[in-house]
Short mmCIF file of C-alpha atoms in Angstrom, two decimals:
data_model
loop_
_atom_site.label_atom_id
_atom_site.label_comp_id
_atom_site.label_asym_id
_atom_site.label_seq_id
_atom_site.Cartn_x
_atom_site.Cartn_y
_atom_site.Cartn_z
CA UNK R 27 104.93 94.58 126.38
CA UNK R 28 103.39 97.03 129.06
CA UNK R 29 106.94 97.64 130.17
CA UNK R 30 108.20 99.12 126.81
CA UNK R 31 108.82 102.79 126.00
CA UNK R 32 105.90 104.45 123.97
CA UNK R 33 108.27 104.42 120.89
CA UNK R 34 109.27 101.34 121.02
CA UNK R 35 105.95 99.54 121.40
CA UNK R 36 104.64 102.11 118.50
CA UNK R 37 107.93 100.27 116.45
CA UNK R 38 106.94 97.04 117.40
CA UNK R 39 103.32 97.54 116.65
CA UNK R 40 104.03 98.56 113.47
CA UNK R 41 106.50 96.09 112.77
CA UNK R 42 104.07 93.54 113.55
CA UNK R 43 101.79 95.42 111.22
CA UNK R 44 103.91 95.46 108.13
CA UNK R 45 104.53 90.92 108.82
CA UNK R 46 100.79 90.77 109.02
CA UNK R 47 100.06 92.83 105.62
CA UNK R 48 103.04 90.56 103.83
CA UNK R 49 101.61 87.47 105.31
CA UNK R 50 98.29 88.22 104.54
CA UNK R 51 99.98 89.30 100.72
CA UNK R 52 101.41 85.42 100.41
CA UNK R 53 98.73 84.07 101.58
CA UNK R 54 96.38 85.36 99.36
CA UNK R 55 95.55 83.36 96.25
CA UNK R 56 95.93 79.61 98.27
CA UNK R 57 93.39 81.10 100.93
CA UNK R 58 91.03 82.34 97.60
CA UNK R 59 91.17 78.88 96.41
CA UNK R 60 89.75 76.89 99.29
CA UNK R 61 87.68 80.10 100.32
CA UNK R 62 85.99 79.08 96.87
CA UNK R 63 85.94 75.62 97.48
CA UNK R 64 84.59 75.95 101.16
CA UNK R 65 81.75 77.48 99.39
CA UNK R 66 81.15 75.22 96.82
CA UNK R 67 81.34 72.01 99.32
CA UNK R 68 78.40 74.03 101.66
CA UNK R 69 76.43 74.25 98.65
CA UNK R 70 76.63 70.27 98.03
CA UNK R 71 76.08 69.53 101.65
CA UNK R 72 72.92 71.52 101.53
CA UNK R 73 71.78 70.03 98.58
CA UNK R 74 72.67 66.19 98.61
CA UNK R 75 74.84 65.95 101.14
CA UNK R 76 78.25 65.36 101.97
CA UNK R 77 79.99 62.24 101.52
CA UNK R 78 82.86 61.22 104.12
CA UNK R 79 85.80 62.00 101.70
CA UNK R 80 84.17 65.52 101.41
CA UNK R 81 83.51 65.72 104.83
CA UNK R 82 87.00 65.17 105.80
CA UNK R 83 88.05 67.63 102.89
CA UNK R 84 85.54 70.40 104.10
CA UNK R 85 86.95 69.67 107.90
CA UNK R 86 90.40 70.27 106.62
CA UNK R 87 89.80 73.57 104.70
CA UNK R 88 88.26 74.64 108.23
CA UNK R 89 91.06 73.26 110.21
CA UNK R 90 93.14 75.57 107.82
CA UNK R 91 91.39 78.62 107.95
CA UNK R 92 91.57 78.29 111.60
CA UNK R 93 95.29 78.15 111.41
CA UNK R 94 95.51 81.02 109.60
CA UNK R 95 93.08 83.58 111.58
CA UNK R 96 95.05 82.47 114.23
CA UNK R 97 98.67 83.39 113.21
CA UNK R 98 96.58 87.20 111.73
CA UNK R 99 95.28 87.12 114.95
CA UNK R 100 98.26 86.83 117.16
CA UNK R 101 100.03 89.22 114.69
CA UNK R 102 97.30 92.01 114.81
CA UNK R 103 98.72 95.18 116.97
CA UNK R 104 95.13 95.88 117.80
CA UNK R 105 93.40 92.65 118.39
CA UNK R 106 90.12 94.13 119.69
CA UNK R 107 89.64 96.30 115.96
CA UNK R 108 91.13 92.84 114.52
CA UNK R 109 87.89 90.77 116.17
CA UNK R 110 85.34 93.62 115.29
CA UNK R 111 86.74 94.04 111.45
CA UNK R 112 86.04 90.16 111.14
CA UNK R 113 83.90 89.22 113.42
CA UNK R 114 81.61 87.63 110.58
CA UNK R 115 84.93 84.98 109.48
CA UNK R 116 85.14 85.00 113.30
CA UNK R 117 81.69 83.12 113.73
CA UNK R 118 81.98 81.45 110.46
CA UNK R 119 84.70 79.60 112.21
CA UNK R 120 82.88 78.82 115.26
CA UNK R 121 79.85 77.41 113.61
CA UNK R 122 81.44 74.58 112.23
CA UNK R 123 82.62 73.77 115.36
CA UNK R 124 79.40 73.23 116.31
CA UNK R 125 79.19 70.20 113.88
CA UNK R 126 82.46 68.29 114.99
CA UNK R 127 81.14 68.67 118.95
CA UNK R 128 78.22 66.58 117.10
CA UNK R 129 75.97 69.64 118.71
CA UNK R 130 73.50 69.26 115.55
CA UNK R 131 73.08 65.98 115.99
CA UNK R 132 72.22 66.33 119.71
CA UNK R 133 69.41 68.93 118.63
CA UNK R 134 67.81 66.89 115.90
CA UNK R 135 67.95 64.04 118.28
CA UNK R 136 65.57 66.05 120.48
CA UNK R 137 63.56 66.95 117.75
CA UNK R 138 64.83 70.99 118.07
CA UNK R 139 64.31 71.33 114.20
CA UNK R 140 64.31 74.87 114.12
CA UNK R 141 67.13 74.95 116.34
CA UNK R 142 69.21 73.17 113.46
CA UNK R 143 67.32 75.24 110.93
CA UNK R 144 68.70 78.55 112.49
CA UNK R 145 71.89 76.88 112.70
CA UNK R 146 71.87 76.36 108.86
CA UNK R 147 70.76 80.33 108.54
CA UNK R 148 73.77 81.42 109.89
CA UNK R 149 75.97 79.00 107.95
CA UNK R 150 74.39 80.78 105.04
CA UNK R 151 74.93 84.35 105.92
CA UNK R 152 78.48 83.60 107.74
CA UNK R 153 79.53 81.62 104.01
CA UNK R 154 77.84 83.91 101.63
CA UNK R 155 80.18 86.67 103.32
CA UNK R 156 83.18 84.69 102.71
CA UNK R 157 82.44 84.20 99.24
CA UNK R 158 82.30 87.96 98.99
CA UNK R 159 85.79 88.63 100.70
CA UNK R 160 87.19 85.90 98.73
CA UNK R 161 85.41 87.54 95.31
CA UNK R 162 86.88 91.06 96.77
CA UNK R 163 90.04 89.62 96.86
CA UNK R 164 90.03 88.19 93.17
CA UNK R 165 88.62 91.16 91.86
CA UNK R 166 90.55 93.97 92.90
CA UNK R 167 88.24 96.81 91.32
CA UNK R 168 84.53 96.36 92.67
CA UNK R 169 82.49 97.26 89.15
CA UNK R 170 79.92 95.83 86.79
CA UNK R 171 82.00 92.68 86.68
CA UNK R 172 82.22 92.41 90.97
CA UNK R 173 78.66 92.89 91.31
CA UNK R 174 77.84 90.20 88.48
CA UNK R 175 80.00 87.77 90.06
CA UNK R 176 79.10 88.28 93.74
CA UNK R 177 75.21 88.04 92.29
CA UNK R 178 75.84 84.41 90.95
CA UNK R 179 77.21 83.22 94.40
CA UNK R 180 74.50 85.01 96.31
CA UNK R 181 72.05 83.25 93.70
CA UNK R 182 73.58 79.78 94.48
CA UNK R 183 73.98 79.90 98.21
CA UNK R 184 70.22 81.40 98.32
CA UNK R 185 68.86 78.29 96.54
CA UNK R 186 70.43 76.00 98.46
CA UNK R 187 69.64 77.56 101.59
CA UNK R 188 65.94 77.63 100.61
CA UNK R 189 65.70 74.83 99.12
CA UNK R 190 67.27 73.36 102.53
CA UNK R 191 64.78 75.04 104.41
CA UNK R 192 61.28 74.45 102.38
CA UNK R 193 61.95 71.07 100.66
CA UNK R 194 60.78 68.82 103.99
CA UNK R 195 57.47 70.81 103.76
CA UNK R 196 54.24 69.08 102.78
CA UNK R 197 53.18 70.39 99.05
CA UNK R 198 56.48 72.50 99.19
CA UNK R 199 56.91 75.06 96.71
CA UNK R 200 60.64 73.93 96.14
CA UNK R 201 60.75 70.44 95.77
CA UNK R 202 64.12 70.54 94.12
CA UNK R 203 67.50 72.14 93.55
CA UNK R 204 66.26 73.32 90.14
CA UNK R 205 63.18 74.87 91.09
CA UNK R 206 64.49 76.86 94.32
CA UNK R 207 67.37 78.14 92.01
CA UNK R 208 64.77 79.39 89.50
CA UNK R 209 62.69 80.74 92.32
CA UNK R 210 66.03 82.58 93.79
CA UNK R 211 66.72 84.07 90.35
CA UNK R 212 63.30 85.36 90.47
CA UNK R 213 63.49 87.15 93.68
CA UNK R 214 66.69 88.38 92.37
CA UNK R 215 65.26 89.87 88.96
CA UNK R 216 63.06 91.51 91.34
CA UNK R 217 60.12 89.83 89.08
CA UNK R 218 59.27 87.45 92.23
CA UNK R 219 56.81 84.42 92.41
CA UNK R 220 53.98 82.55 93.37
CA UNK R 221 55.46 80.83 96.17
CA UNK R 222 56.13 82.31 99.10
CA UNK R 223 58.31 80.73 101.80
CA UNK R 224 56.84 79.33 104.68
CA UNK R 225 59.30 78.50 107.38
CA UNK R 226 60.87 81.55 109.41
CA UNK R 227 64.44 80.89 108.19
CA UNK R 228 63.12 80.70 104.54
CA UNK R 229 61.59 84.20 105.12
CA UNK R 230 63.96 85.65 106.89
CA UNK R 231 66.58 84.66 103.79
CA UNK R 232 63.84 85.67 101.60
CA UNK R 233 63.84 89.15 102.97
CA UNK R 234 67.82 89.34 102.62
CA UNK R 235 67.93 88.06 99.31
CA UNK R 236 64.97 90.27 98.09
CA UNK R 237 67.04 93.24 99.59
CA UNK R 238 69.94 92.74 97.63
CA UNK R 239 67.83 92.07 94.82
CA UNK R 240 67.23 95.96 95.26
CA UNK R 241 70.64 96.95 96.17
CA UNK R 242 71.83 95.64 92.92
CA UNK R 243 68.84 96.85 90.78
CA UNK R 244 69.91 100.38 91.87
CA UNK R 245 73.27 99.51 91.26
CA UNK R 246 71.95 98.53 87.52
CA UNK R 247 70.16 101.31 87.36
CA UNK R 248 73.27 103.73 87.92
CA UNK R 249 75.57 101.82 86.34
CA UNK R 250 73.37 102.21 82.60
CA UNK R 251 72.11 105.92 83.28
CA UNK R 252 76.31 106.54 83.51
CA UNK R 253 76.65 104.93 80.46
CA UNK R 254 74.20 106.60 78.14
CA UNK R 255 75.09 110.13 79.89
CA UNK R 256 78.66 109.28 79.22
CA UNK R 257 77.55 108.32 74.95
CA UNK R 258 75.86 111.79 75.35
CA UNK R 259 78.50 113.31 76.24
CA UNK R 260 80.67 112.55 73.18
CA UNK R 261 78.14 113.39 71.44
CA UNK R 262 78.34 117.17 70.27
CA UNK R 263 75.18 117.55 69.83
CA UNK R 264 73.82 115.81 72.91
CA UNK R 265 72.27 117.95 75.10
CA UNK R 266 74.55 116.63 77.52
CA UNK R 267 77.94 118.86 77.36
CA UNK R 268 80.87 116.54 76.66
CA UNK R 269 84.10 116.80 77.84
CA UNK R 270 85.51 117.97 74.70
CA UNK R 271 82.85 121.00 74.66
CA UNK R 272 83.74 121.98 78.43
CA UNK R 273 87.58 121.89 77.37
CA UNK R 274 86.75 124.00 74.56
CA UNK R 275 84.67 126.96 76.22
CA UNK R 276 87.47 126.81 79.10
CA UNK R 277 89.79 127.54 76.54
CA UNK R 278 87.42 130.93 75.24
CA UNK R 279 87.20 131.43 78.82
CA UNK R 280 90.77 131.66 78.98
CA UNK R 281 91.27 134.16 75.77
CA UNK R 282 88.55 136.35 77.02
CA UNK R 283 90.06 136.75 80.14
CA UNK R 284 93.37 137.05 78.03
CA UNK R 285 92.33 139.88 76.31
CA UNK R 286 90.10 141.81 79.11
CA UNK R 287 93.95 141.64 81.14
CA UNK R 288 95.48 142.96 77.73
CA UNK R 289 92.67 146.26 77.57
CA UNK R 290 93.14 147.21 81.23
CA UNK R 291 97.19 147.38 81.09
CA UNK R 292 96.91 149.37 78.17
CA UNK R 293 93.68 152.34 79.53
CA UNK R 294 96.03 151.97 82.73
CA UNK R 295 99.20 152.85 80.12
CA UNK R 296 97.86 154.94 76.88
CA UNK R 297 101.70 156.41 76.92
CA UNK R 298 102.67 152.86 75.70
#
């Protein structure tokens, strides 16, 4: 590869580029679907738990998404920019290894709760990303409806992480599924509650999930200001100019400057 001219390797590199965009092109909507249903079977396992038949399903989906960063990976021209563009599906991949090495167990064997705990933290952040590349993906234009979407799956993961985190607590605040999901949606309204988290991964996800809560209310925010300024403008008799009016005085504009033109040829010519 070294020994190539510079214009071949640039061909080559960009040959490789255009199989990796196709592949990634084919590829597409069967990756969405277990992306999806990667997501959903982490949800289960941090609420009740998975059963072998899952397991083995959730272990194959990984097993498969291994596969395929691998083939991207060896087809990448620039495998360093590859890594740091997806360095988040990089150590969502890695984590699970962690699992099959029987690593966890190890740690809960020696009592290293928090250990496990953190473990679980990451699994949340590394699959919550996922989700959103796979909801990119299936939503090509990222609007009202994107953000809507992507707020459901960060509501669902965030309950089930907390509710993963708080429910071995004495007197917990989340007892169940159905109460750490309300909680979430709470923290997502921005309207927030009387509990407060008490383990470190709980607030740490608290303080995540509380920051997109803002991210999105500004996005709200924007998103309804647009649309009344937008009914204003087509509105004549909005304050607001409308698009219509602007068209229209560009078009006096226009005459005006029509007209001055005509006045000056003819004090420069009063023969004609």
């Amino acid at each position: 590869m070294k020994d190539l001219p510079p214009i071949n390797k640039q061909a080559l590199d960009q040959e490789r580029d255009e199989i990796l965009q196709q592949l990634e092109d084919w590829l597409d909507l069967p990756m969405l679907v277990l992306s999806f249903g990667w997501l959903a079977l982490f949800i289960i396992e941090l609420i009740f738990g998975l059963t072998p038949l899952l397991d083995l399903l959730g272990v194959t989906i990984w097993i498969i998404f291994i596969l395929d960063f691998g083939v991207k990976f060896f087809l990448a021209s620039h495998k360093v920019r590859y890594l740091k563009q997806n360095w988040l599906i990089t150590l969502s991949l890695i984590i699970p290894a962690l699992r099959t090495l029987r690593i966890v167990r190890v740690l809960r064997a020696l009592q290293s709760a928090r250990a496990v705990r953190g473990l679980q933290l990451l699994r949340v952040m590394t699959r919550t990303n996922r989700g959103m590349r796979a909801l990119a993906a299936s939503i090509n234009r990222r609007g009202f409806a994107y953000v809507v979407a992507l707020t459901a799956i960060v509501t669902l993961i965030g309950a089930a992480g907390m509710y993963a985190f708080e429910r071995d607590l004495a007197n917990s605040g989340l007892p169940d599924y159905g109460t750490a999901l309300w909680w979430t949606a709470m923290i997502i309204t921005t309207m927030g509650s009387d509990y407060f988290p008490r383990t470190p991964e709980g607030r740490v996800l608290c303080f995540f999930l509380a920051l997109y809560a803002f991210a999105v209310f500004g996005y709200v925010t924007a998103t309804l200001a647009t649309f009344f300024v937008d009914r204003d403008a087509e509105d004549p008799e909005a304050e607001v100019a409308g698009a219509r009016a602007i068209a229209d005085l560009q078009a006096e504009i226009a005459a005006l400057r029509a007209e001055i033109q005509t006045l000056v040829h003819q004090d420069s010519n009063p023969e004609a």
